[in-house]
Amino acid sequence: DIQMTQSPSSLSASVGDRVTITCRASQDISSWLAWYQQKPEKAPKSLIYGASSLQSGVPSRFSGSGSGTDFSLTISSLQPEDFATYYCQQYNSYPLTFGGGTKVEIK
Amino acid sequence: QVQLQESGPGLVKPSQTLSLTCTVSGGSISNGNYYWSWIRQHPGRGLEWIAYIYYSGSTYYNPSLKSRVTISIDTSKNQFSLKLSSVTAADTAVYYCAGDGRGDGYFDYWGQGTLVTVSS
């Protein structure tokens, strides 16, 4: 199985901050990487696919980058509705696997 | 807009079989673009992919659960289902159904999730 490691596991930030979350795969996954946002008691919401393509309807302050084994999700200017947990997921090969999550909290 | 809704018992006894159904609305489950999956999330923890099924009946299981899992599809009801046998407390989780509209493993549609507790 491909292991996905996210860092940090949590962070505190203020509205307006630029936030970057990283995700590392245990082997080369090309650009087969997705990012999801999950709020408490809610299902994950699709944000980014193909490492950098924005899902329709997702604000442009979200961006993704990377390829191979190292990836990042950046929120350019954190908004109140962005406080949530973010997960990366590889879909290079089965079984599909997710990172452990990064919780973005209000400072 | 495709919508998914999980249903099934919220409480299952140890050693019994967990059974859940996902009803798809706003689109046909037989849409050849879609692969349909089950994913679970243990309380306070990350996400674990369980299995997928294609409308043709083709399936793929996570090897970690394969011996206990069956996924099936009923195109006449626009539903797909999960059965997990011999459950233990470790199977307590929120179970999500999800749709992969690109056929590549990226989930663009998710159900709201249903909590299943394994307890006597």
PDB file of C-alpha atoms in Angstrom:
ATOM      1  CA  ASP A   1       0.000   0.000   0.000  1.00  0.00           C
ATOM      2  CA  ILE A   2       1.104   3.578  -0.613  1.00  0.00           C
ATOM      3  CA  GLN A   3       1.466   5.487   2.650  1.00  0.00           C
ATOM      4  CA  MET A   4       0.426   9.139   2.698  1.00  0.00           C
ATOM      5  CA  THR A   5       1.975  11.373   5.356  1.00  0.00           C
ATOM      6  CA  GLN A   6       0.625  14.842   6.041  1.00  0.00           C
ATOM      7  CA  SER A   7       2.260  17.623   7.970  1.00  0.00           C
ATOM      8  CA  PRO A   8       1.601  19.312  10.200  1.00  0.00           C
ATOM      9  CA  SER A   9      -1.125  17.310  11.907  1.00  0.00           C
ATOM     10  CA  SER A  10      -2.604  20.569  13.124  1.00  0.00           C
ATOM     11  CA  LEU A  11      -1.960  24.263  12.858  1.00  0.00           C
ATOM     12  CA  SER A  12      -3.345  27.493  14.223  1.00  0.00           C
ATOM     13  CA  ALA A  13      -3.810  30.445  11.928  1.00  0.00           C
ATOM     14  CA  SER A  14      -5.668  33.721  11.681  1.00  0.00           C
ATOM     15  CA  VAL A  15      -8.147  34.931   9.119  1.00  0.00           C
ATOM     16  CA  GLY A  16      -6.202  36.329   6.191  1.00  0.00           C
ATOM     17  CA  ASP A  17      -3.140  34.149   6.749  1.00  0.00           C
ATOM     18  CA  ARG A  18      -1.522  32.134   3.998  1.00  0.00           C
ATOM     19  CA  VAL A  19      -1.540  28.471   4.959  1.00  0.00           C
ATOM     20  CA  THR A  20       0.343  25.572   3.411  1.00  0.00           C
ATOM     21  CA  ILE A  21      -0.181  21.886   4.171  1.00  0.00           C
ATOM     22  CA  THR A  22       2.146  19.229   2.843  1.00  0.00           C
ATOM     23  CA  CYS A  23       1.557  15.623   1.857  1.00  0.00           C
ATOM     24  CA  ARG A  24       4.223  13.041   1.071  1.00  0.00           C
ATOM     25  CA  ALA A  25       3.650   9.714  -0.660  1.00  0.00           C
ATOM     26  CA  SER A  26       5.750   6.662   0.123  1.00  0.00           C
ATOM     27  CA  GLN A  27       6.311   6.130  -3.592  1.00  0.00           C
ATOM     28  CA  ASP A  28       5.923   8.016  -6.862  1.00  0.00           C
ATOM     29  CA  ILE A  29       2.242   8.720  -7.580  1.00  0.00           C
ATOM     30  CA  SER A  30       2.789  11.144 -10.455  1.00  0.00           C
ATOM     31  CA  SER A  31      -0.050  13.683 -10.115  1.00  0.00           C
ATOM     32  CA  TRP A  32      -2.684  11.245  -8.898  1.00  0.00           C
ATOM     33  CA  LEU A  33      -3.394  13.205  -5.758  1.00  0.00           C
ATOM     34  CA  ALA A  34      -6.571  14.732  -4.371  1.00  0.00           C
ATOM     35  CA  TRP A  35      -7.346  17.070  -1.496  1.00  0.00           C
ATOM     36  CA  TYR A  36     -10.547  17.071   0.554  1.00  0.00           C
ATOM     37  CA  GLN A  37     -11.920  19.376   3.229  1.00  0.00           C
ATOM     38  CA  GLN A  38     -13.927  18.003   6.127  1.00  0.00           C
ATOM     39  CA  LYS A  39     -15.853  19.999   8.707  1.00  0.00           C
ATOM     40  CA  PRO A  40     -17.038  18.471  11.988  1.00  0.00           C
ATOM     41  CA  GLU A  41     -19.839  15.954  11.575  1.00  0.00           C
ATOM     42  CA  LYS A  42     -19.830  16.445   7.809  1.00  0.00           C
ATOM     43  CA  ALA A  43     -18.702  14.369   4.851  1.00  0.00           C
ATOM     44  CA  PRO A  44     -15.463  15.254   3.092  1.00  0.00           C
ATOM     45  CA  LYS A  45     -15.774  17.774   0.300  1.00  0.00           C
ATOM     46  CA  SER A  46     -13.723  17.528  -2.859  1.00  0.00           C
ATOM     47  CA  LEU A  47     -11.298  20.403  -3.386  1.00  0.00           C
ATOM     48  CA  ILE A  48      -8.528  19.455  -5.783  1.00  0.00           C
ATOM     49  CA  TYR A  49      -7.751  16.577  -8.132  1.00  0.00           C
ATOM     50  CA  GLY A  50      -4.774  15.802 -10.301  1.00  0.00           C
ATOM     51  CA  ALA A  51      -2.611  17.530  -7.668  1.00  0.00           C
ATOM     52  CA  SER A  52      -3.496  21.005  -8.925  1.00  0.00           C
ATOM     53  CA  SER A  53      -6.909  21.074 -10.644  1.00  0.00           C
ATOM     54  CA  LEU A  54      -9.635  22.855  -8.731  1.00  0.00           C
ATOM     55  CA  GLN A  55     -12.970  21.106  -8.344  1.00  0.00           C
ATOM     56  CA  SER A  56     -15.799  23.149  -9.827  1.00  0.00           C
ATOM     57  CA  GLY A  57     -17.153  25.678  -7.341  1.00  0.00           C
ATOM     58  CA  VAL A  58     -14.090  25.689  -5.069  1.00  0.00           C
ATOM     59  CA  PRO A  59     -12.775  29.199  -4.349  1.00  0.00           C
ATOM     60  CA  SER A  60      -9.606  30.219  -6.138  1.00  0.00           C
ATOM     61  CA  ARG A  61      -7.820  30.904  -2.847  1.00  0.00           C
ATOM     62  CA  PHE A  62      -7.251  27.137  -2.733  1.00  0.00           C
ATOM     63  CA  SER A  63      -4.403  25.788  -4.829  1.00  0.00           C
ATOM     64  CA  GLY A  64      -2.444  22.577  -5.055  1.00  0.00           C
ATOM     65  CA  SER A  65       0.976  21.752  -6.349  1.00  0.00           C
ATOM     66  CA  GLY A  66       3.525  18.982  -6.569  1.00  0.00           C
ATOM     67  CA  SER A  67       4.161  15.713  -8.347  1.00  0.00           C
ATOM     68  CA  GLY A  68       5.931  12.470  -7.681  1.00  0.00           C
ATOM     69  CA  THR A  69       6.050  12.134  -3.908  1.00  0.00           C
ATOM     70  CA  ASP A  70       5.756  15.674  -2.539  1.00  0.00           C
ATOM     71  CA  PHE A  71       2.610  17.767  -2.664  1.00  0.00           C
ATOM     72  CA  SER A  72       1.129  20.817  -1.019  1.00  0.00           C
ATOM     73  CA  LEU A  73      -2.216  22.506  -0.528  1.00  0.00           C
ATOM     74  CA  THR A  74      -2.162  26.279  -0.076  1.00  0.00           C
ATOM     75  CA  ILE A  75      -4.917  28.574   1.084  1.00  0.00           C
ATOM     76  CA  SER A  76      -3.829  32.042   0.018  1.00  0.00           C
ATOM     77  CA  SER A  77      -5.968  34.024   2.454  1.00  0.00           C
ATOM     78  CA  LEU A  78      -7.659  31.972   5.145  1.00  0.00           C
ATOM     79  CA  GLN A  79     -11.378  32.641   5.554  1.00  0.00           C
ATOM     80  CA  PRO A  80     -13.584  31.778   8.545  1.00  0.00           C
ATOM     81  CA  GLU A  81     -15.273  28.976   6.595  1.00  0.00           C
ATOM     82  CA  ASP A  82     -11.889  27.340   5.870  1.00  0.00           C
ATOM     83  CA  PHE A  83     -11.332  26.159   9.428  1.00  0.00           C
ATOM     84  CA  ALA A  84     -11.595  22.412   8.968  1.00  0.00           C
ATOM     85  CA  THR A  85      -9.555  19.247   8.582  1.00  0.00           C
ATOM     86  CA  TYR A  86      -7.855  18.612   5.246  1.00  0.00           C
ATOM     87  CA  TYR A  87      -6.971  15.205   3.832  1.00  0.00           C
ATOM     88  CA  CYS A  88      -4.841  14.197   0.898  1.00  0.00           C
ATOM     89  CA  GLN A  89      -5.568  11.001  -1.035  1.00  0.00           C
ATOM     90  CA  GLN A  90      -3.573   9.085  -3.602  1.00  0.00           C
ATOM     91  CA  TYR A  91      -5.346   7.419  -6.496  1.00  0.00           C
ATOM     92  CA  ASN A  92      -2.304   6.162  -8.350  1.00  0.00           C
ATOM     93  CA  SER A  93      -3.014   2.612  -7.297  1.00  0.00           C
ATOM     94  CA  TYR A  94      -5.372   0.475  -5.254  1.00  0.00           C
ATOM     95  CA  PRO A  95      -5.969   0.287  -2.408  1.00  0.00           C
ATOM     96  CA  LEU A  96      -6.700   3.999  -2.365  1.00  0.00           C
ATOM     97  CA  THR A  97      -5.152   5.613   0.703  1.00  0.00           C
ATOM     98  CA  PHE A  98      -5.545   8.860   2.589  1.00  0.00           C
ATOM     99  CA  GLY A  99      -3.259  10.992   4.689  1.00  0.00           C
ATOM    100  CA  GLY A 100      -3.874  11.317   8.402  1.00  0.00           C
ATOM    101  CA  GLY A 101      -5.337  14.802   8.082  1.00  0.00           C
ATOM    102  CA  THR A 102      -4.346  18.343   9.009  1.00  0.00           C
ATOM    103  CA  LYS A 103      -6.634  20.264  11.323  1.00  0.00           C
ATOM    104  CA  VAL A 104      -6.661  24.008  10.675  1.00  0.00           C
ATOM    105  CA  GLU A 105      -7.750  25.851  13.797  1.00  0.00           C
ATOM    106  CA  ILE A 106      -8.402  29.466  14.648  1.00  0.00           C
ATOM    107  CA  LYS A 107      -5.545  31.261  16.386  1.00  0.00           C
TER     108      LYS A 107
ATOM    109  CA  GLN B   1     -26.373  16.857  -9.377  1.00  0.00           C
ATOM    110  CA  VAL B   2     -25.717  13.369  -8.083  1.00  0.00           C
ATOM    111  CA  GLN B   3     -26.627  12.809  -4.436  1.00  0.00           C
ATOM    112  CA  LEU B   4     -25.879   9.796  -2.274  1.00  0.00           C
ATOM    113  CA  GLN B   5     -27.614   8.690   0.910  1.00  0.00           C
ATOM    114  CA  GLU B   6     -26.532   5.876   3.212  1.00  0.00           C
ATOM    115  CA  SER B   7     -29.022   3.819   5.182  1.00  0.00           C
ATOM    116  CA  GLY B   8     -28.862   0.894   7.557  1.00  0.00           C
ATOM    117  CA  PRO B   9     -28.737  -0.080  11.233  1.00  0.00           C
ATOM    118  CA  GLY B  10     -26.766   2.177  13.509  1.00  0.00           C
ATOM    119  CA  LEU B  11     -26.032  -0.608  15.976  1.00  0.00           C
ATOM    120  CA  VAL B  12     -24.652  -4.047  15.181  1.00  0.00           C
ATOM    121  CA  LYS B  13     -23.712  -6.777  17.630  1.00  0.00           C
ATOM    122  CA  PRO B  14     -20.197  -8.228  17.655  1.00  0.00           C
ATOM    123  CA  SER B  15     -19.702 -11.197  15.299  1.00  0.00           C
ATOM    124  CA  GLN B  16     -22.727 -10.186  13.238  1.00  0.00           C
ATOM    125  CA  THR B  17     -22.837  -8.720   9.732  1.00  0.00           C
ATOM    126  CA  LEU B  18     -22.996  -4.991   9.111  1.00  0.00           C
ATOM    127  CA  SER B  19     -25.245  -4.135   6.149  1.00  0.00           C
ATOM    128  CA  LEU B  20     -25.538  -0.713   4.560  1.00  0.00           C
ATOM    129  CA  THR B  21     -27.185   0.603   1.426  1.00  0.00           C
ATOM    130  CA  CYS B  22     -26.403   3.702  -0.593  1.00  0.00           C
ATOM    131  CA  THR B  23     -29.167   5.219  -2.689  1.00  0.00           C
ATOM    132  CA  VAL B  24     -28.078   7.326  -5.633  1.00  0.00           C
ATOM    133  CA  SER B  25     -30.324  10.134  -6.845  1.00  0.00           C
ATOM    134  CA  GLY B  26     -29.961  12.784  -9.526  1.00  0.00           C
ATOM    135  CA  GLY B  27     -28.350  10.342 -11.911  1.00  0.00           C
ATOM    136  CA  SER B  28     -28.258   6.734 -12.972  1.00  0.00           C
ATOM    137  CA  ILE B  29     -26.077   4.298 -11.069  1.00  0.00           C
ATOM    138  CA  SER B  30     -25.587   2.618 -14.437  1.00  0.00           C
ATOM    139  CA  ASN B  31     -23.799   5.669 -15.799  1.00  0.00           C
ATOM    140  CA  GLY B  32     -20.722   4.093 -17.257  1.00  0.00           C
ATOM    141  CA  ASN B  33     -18.523   6.907 -16.006  1.00  0.00           C
ATOM    142  CA  TYR B  34     -19.032   6.120 -12.335  1.00  0.00           C
ATOM    143  CA  TYR B  35     -17.379   3.808  -9.902  1.00  0.00           C
ATOM    144  CA  TRP B  36     -19.135   3.516  -6.549  1.00  0.00           C
ATOM    145  CA  SER B  37     -17.210   3.113  -3.299  1.00  0.00           C
ATOM    146  CA  TRP B  38     -17.535   2.646   0.418  1.00  0.00           C
ATOM    147  CA  ILE B  39     -15.177   4.521   2.728  1.00  0.00           C
ATOM    148  CA  ARG B  40     -15.110   4.560   6.510  1.00  0.00           C
ATOM    149  CA  GLN B  41     -13.781   6.834   9.209  1.00  0.00           C
ATOM    150  CA  HIS B  42     -13.087   5.601  12.707  1.00  0.00           C
ATOM    151  CA  PRO B  43     -14.064   8.093  15.429  1.00  0.00           C
ATOM    152  CA  GLY B  44     -11.630  10.970  15.476  1.00  0.00           C
ATOM    153  CA  ARG B  45      -9.413   9.356  12.875  1.00  0.00           C
ATOM    154  CA  GLY B  46      -8.631   9.330   9.186  1.00  0.00           C
ATOM    155  CA  LEU B  47     -10.326   7.802   6.166  1.00  0.00           C
ATOM    156  CA  GLU B  48     -10.093   4.190   4.990  1.00  0.00           C
ATOM    157  CA  TRP B  49     -11.237   3.097   1.539  1.00  0.00           C
ATOM    158  CA  ILE B  50     -13.108  -0.218   1.664  1.00  0.00           C
ATOM    159  CA  ALA B  51     -14.182  -1.232  -1.851  1.00  0.00           C
ATOM    160  CA  TYR B  52     -15.621  -0.142  -5.171  1.00  0.00           C
ATOM    161  CA  ILE B  53     -18.152  -1.516  -7.601  1.00  0.00           C
ATOM    162  CA  TYR B  54     -18.883  -0.662 -11.218  1.00  0.00           C
ATOM    163  CA  TYR B  55     -22.383  -0.879 -12.666  1.00  0.00           C
ATOM    164  CA  SER B  56     -21.363  -4.012 -14.539  1.00  0.00           C
ATOM    165  CA  GLY B  57     -20.676  -5.703 -11.217  1.00  0.00           C
ATOM    166  CA  SER B  58     -16.914  -5.454 -11.388  1.00  0.00           C
ATOM    167  CA  THR B  59     -15.468  -5.004  -7.891  1.00  0.00           C
ATOM    168  CA  TYR B  60     -12.235  -4.290  -6.095  1.00  0.00           C
ATOM    169  CA  TYR B  61     -11.646  -4.666  -2.361  1.00  0.00           C
ATOM    170  CA  ASN B  62      -9.114  -3.303   0.067  1.00  0.00           C
ATOM    171  CA  PRO B  63      -6.952  -6.338   0.852  1.00  0.00           C
ATOM    172  CA  SER B  64      -7.053  -5.425   4.553  1.00  0.00           C
ATOM    173  CA  LEU B  65     -10.812  -6.096   4.618  1.00  0.00           C
ATOM    174  CA  LYS B  66     -11.316  -8.320   1.596  1.00  0.00           C
ATOM    175  CA  SER B  67     -12.045 -11.510   3.520  1.00  0.00           C
ATOM    176  CA  ARG B  68     -14.996  -9.901   5.298  1.00  0.00           C
ATOM    177  CA  VAL B  69     -16.440  -7.503   2.726  1.00  0.00           C
ATOM    178  CA  THR B  70     -19.005  -7.877  -0.033  1.00  0.00           C
ATOM    179  CA  ILE B  71     -20.118  -4.984  -2.209  1.00  0.00           C
ATOM    180  CA  SER B  72     -23.080  -5.355  -4.554  1.00  0.00           C
ATOM    181  CA  ILE B  73     -25.205  -3.251  -6.852  1.00  0.00           C
ATOM    182  CA  ASP B  74     -28.902  -3.135  -7.740  1.00  0.00           C
ATOM    183  CA  THR B  75     -29.292  -1.024 -10.846  1.00  0.00           C
ATOM    184  CA  SER B  76     -33.090  -1.360 -10.796  1.00  0.00           C
ATOM    185  CA  LYS B  77     -33.182   0.459  -7.451  1.00  0.00           C
ATOM    186  CA  ASN B  78     -30.232   2.781  -8.155  1.00  0.00           C
ATOM    187  CA  GLN B  79     -28.546   1.411  -5.058  1.00  0.00           C
ATOM    188  CA  PHE B  80     -25.335  -0.266  -4.045  1.00  0.00           C
ATOM    189  CA  SER B  81     -24.646  -2.053  -0.797  1.00  0.00           C
ATOM    190  CA  LEU B  82     -21.961  -3.067   1.669  1.00  0.00           C
ATOM    191  CA  LYS B  83     -21.807  -6.136   3.851  1.00  0.00           C
ATOM    192  CA  LEU B  84     -19.072  -6.529   6.449  1.00  0.00           C
ATOM    193  CA  SER B  85     -19.078  -9.813   8.316  1.00  0.00           C
ATOM    194  CA  SER B  86     -17.777 -10.851  11.732  1.00  0.00           C
ATOM    195  CA  VAL B  87     -17.684  -7.320  13.023  1.00  0.00           C
ATOM    196  CA  THR B  88     -15.871  -6.237  16.176  1.00  0.00           C
ATOM    197  CA  ALA B  89     -15.652  -2.961  18.065  1.00  0.00           C
ATOM    198  CA  ALA B  90     -12.826  -2.014  15.690  1.00  0.00           C
ATOM    199  CA  ASP B  91     -15.412  -1.733  12.922  1.00  0.00           C
ATOM    200  CA  THR B  92     -17.218   1.077  14.726  1.00  0.00           C
ATOM    201  CA  ALA B  93     -16.980   3.999  12.321  1.00  0.00           C
ATOM    202  CA  VAL B  94     -18.821   6.455  10.153  1.00  0.00           C
ATOM    203  CA  TYR B  95     -19.412   4.760   6.816  1.00  0.00           C
ATOM    204  CA  TYR B  96     -19.586   6.891   3.673  1.00  0.00           C
ATOM    205  CA  CYS B  97     -20.646   5.962   0.191  1.00  0.00           C
ATOM    206  CA  ALA B  98     -18.950   7.924  -2.559  1.00  0.00           C
ATOM    207  CA  GLY B  99     -18.994   8.315  -6.312  1.00  0.00           C
ATOM    208  CA  ASP B 100     -15.957   8.480  -8.576  1.00  0.00           C
ATOM    209  CA  GLY B 101     -17.183  10.106 -11.765  1.00  0.00           C
ATOM    210  CA  ARG B 102     -13.858   9.982 -13.566  1.00  0.00           C
ATOM    211  CA  GLY B 103     -13.159   6.312 -13.002  1.00  0.00           C
ATOM    212  CA  ASP B 104      -9.751   7.060 -11.589  1.00  0.00           C
ATOM    213  CA  GLY B 105     -10.284   6.941  -7.833  1.00  0.00           C
ATOM    214  CA  TYR B 106     -11.055  10.608  -7.180  1.00  0.00           C
ATOM    215  CA  PHE B 107     -14.291  11.083  -5.268  1.00  0.00           C
ATOM    216  CA  ASP B 108     -16.384  13.963  -6.471  1.00  0.00           C
ATOM    217  CA  TYR B 109     -19.572  12.898  -4.691  1.00  0.00           C
ATOM    218  CA  TRP B 110     -20.015  11.805  -1.077  1.00  0.00           C
ATOM    219  CA  GLY B 111     -22.955  10.704   1.024  1.00  0.00           C
ATOM    220  CA  GLN B 112     -23.470  12.362   4.386  1.00  0.00           C
ATOM    221  CA  GLY B 113     -22.206   9.311   6.244  1.00  0.00           C
ATOM    222  CA  THR B 114     -23.807   7.002   8.773  1.00  0.00           C
ATOM    223  CA  LEU B 115     -22.397   6.017  12.150  1.00  0.00           C
ATOM    224  CA  VAL B 116     -22.338   2.302  12.817  1.00  0.00           C
ATOM    225  CA  THR B 117     -21.534   1.211  16.354  1.00  0.00           C
ATOM    226  CA  VAL B 118     -20.564  -2.366  17.109  1.00  0.00           C
ATOM    227  CA  SER B 119     -21.642  -3.222  20.620  1.00  0.00           C
ATOM    228  CA  SER B 120     -23.562  -5.861  22.472  1.00  0.00           C
TER     229      SER B 120
END
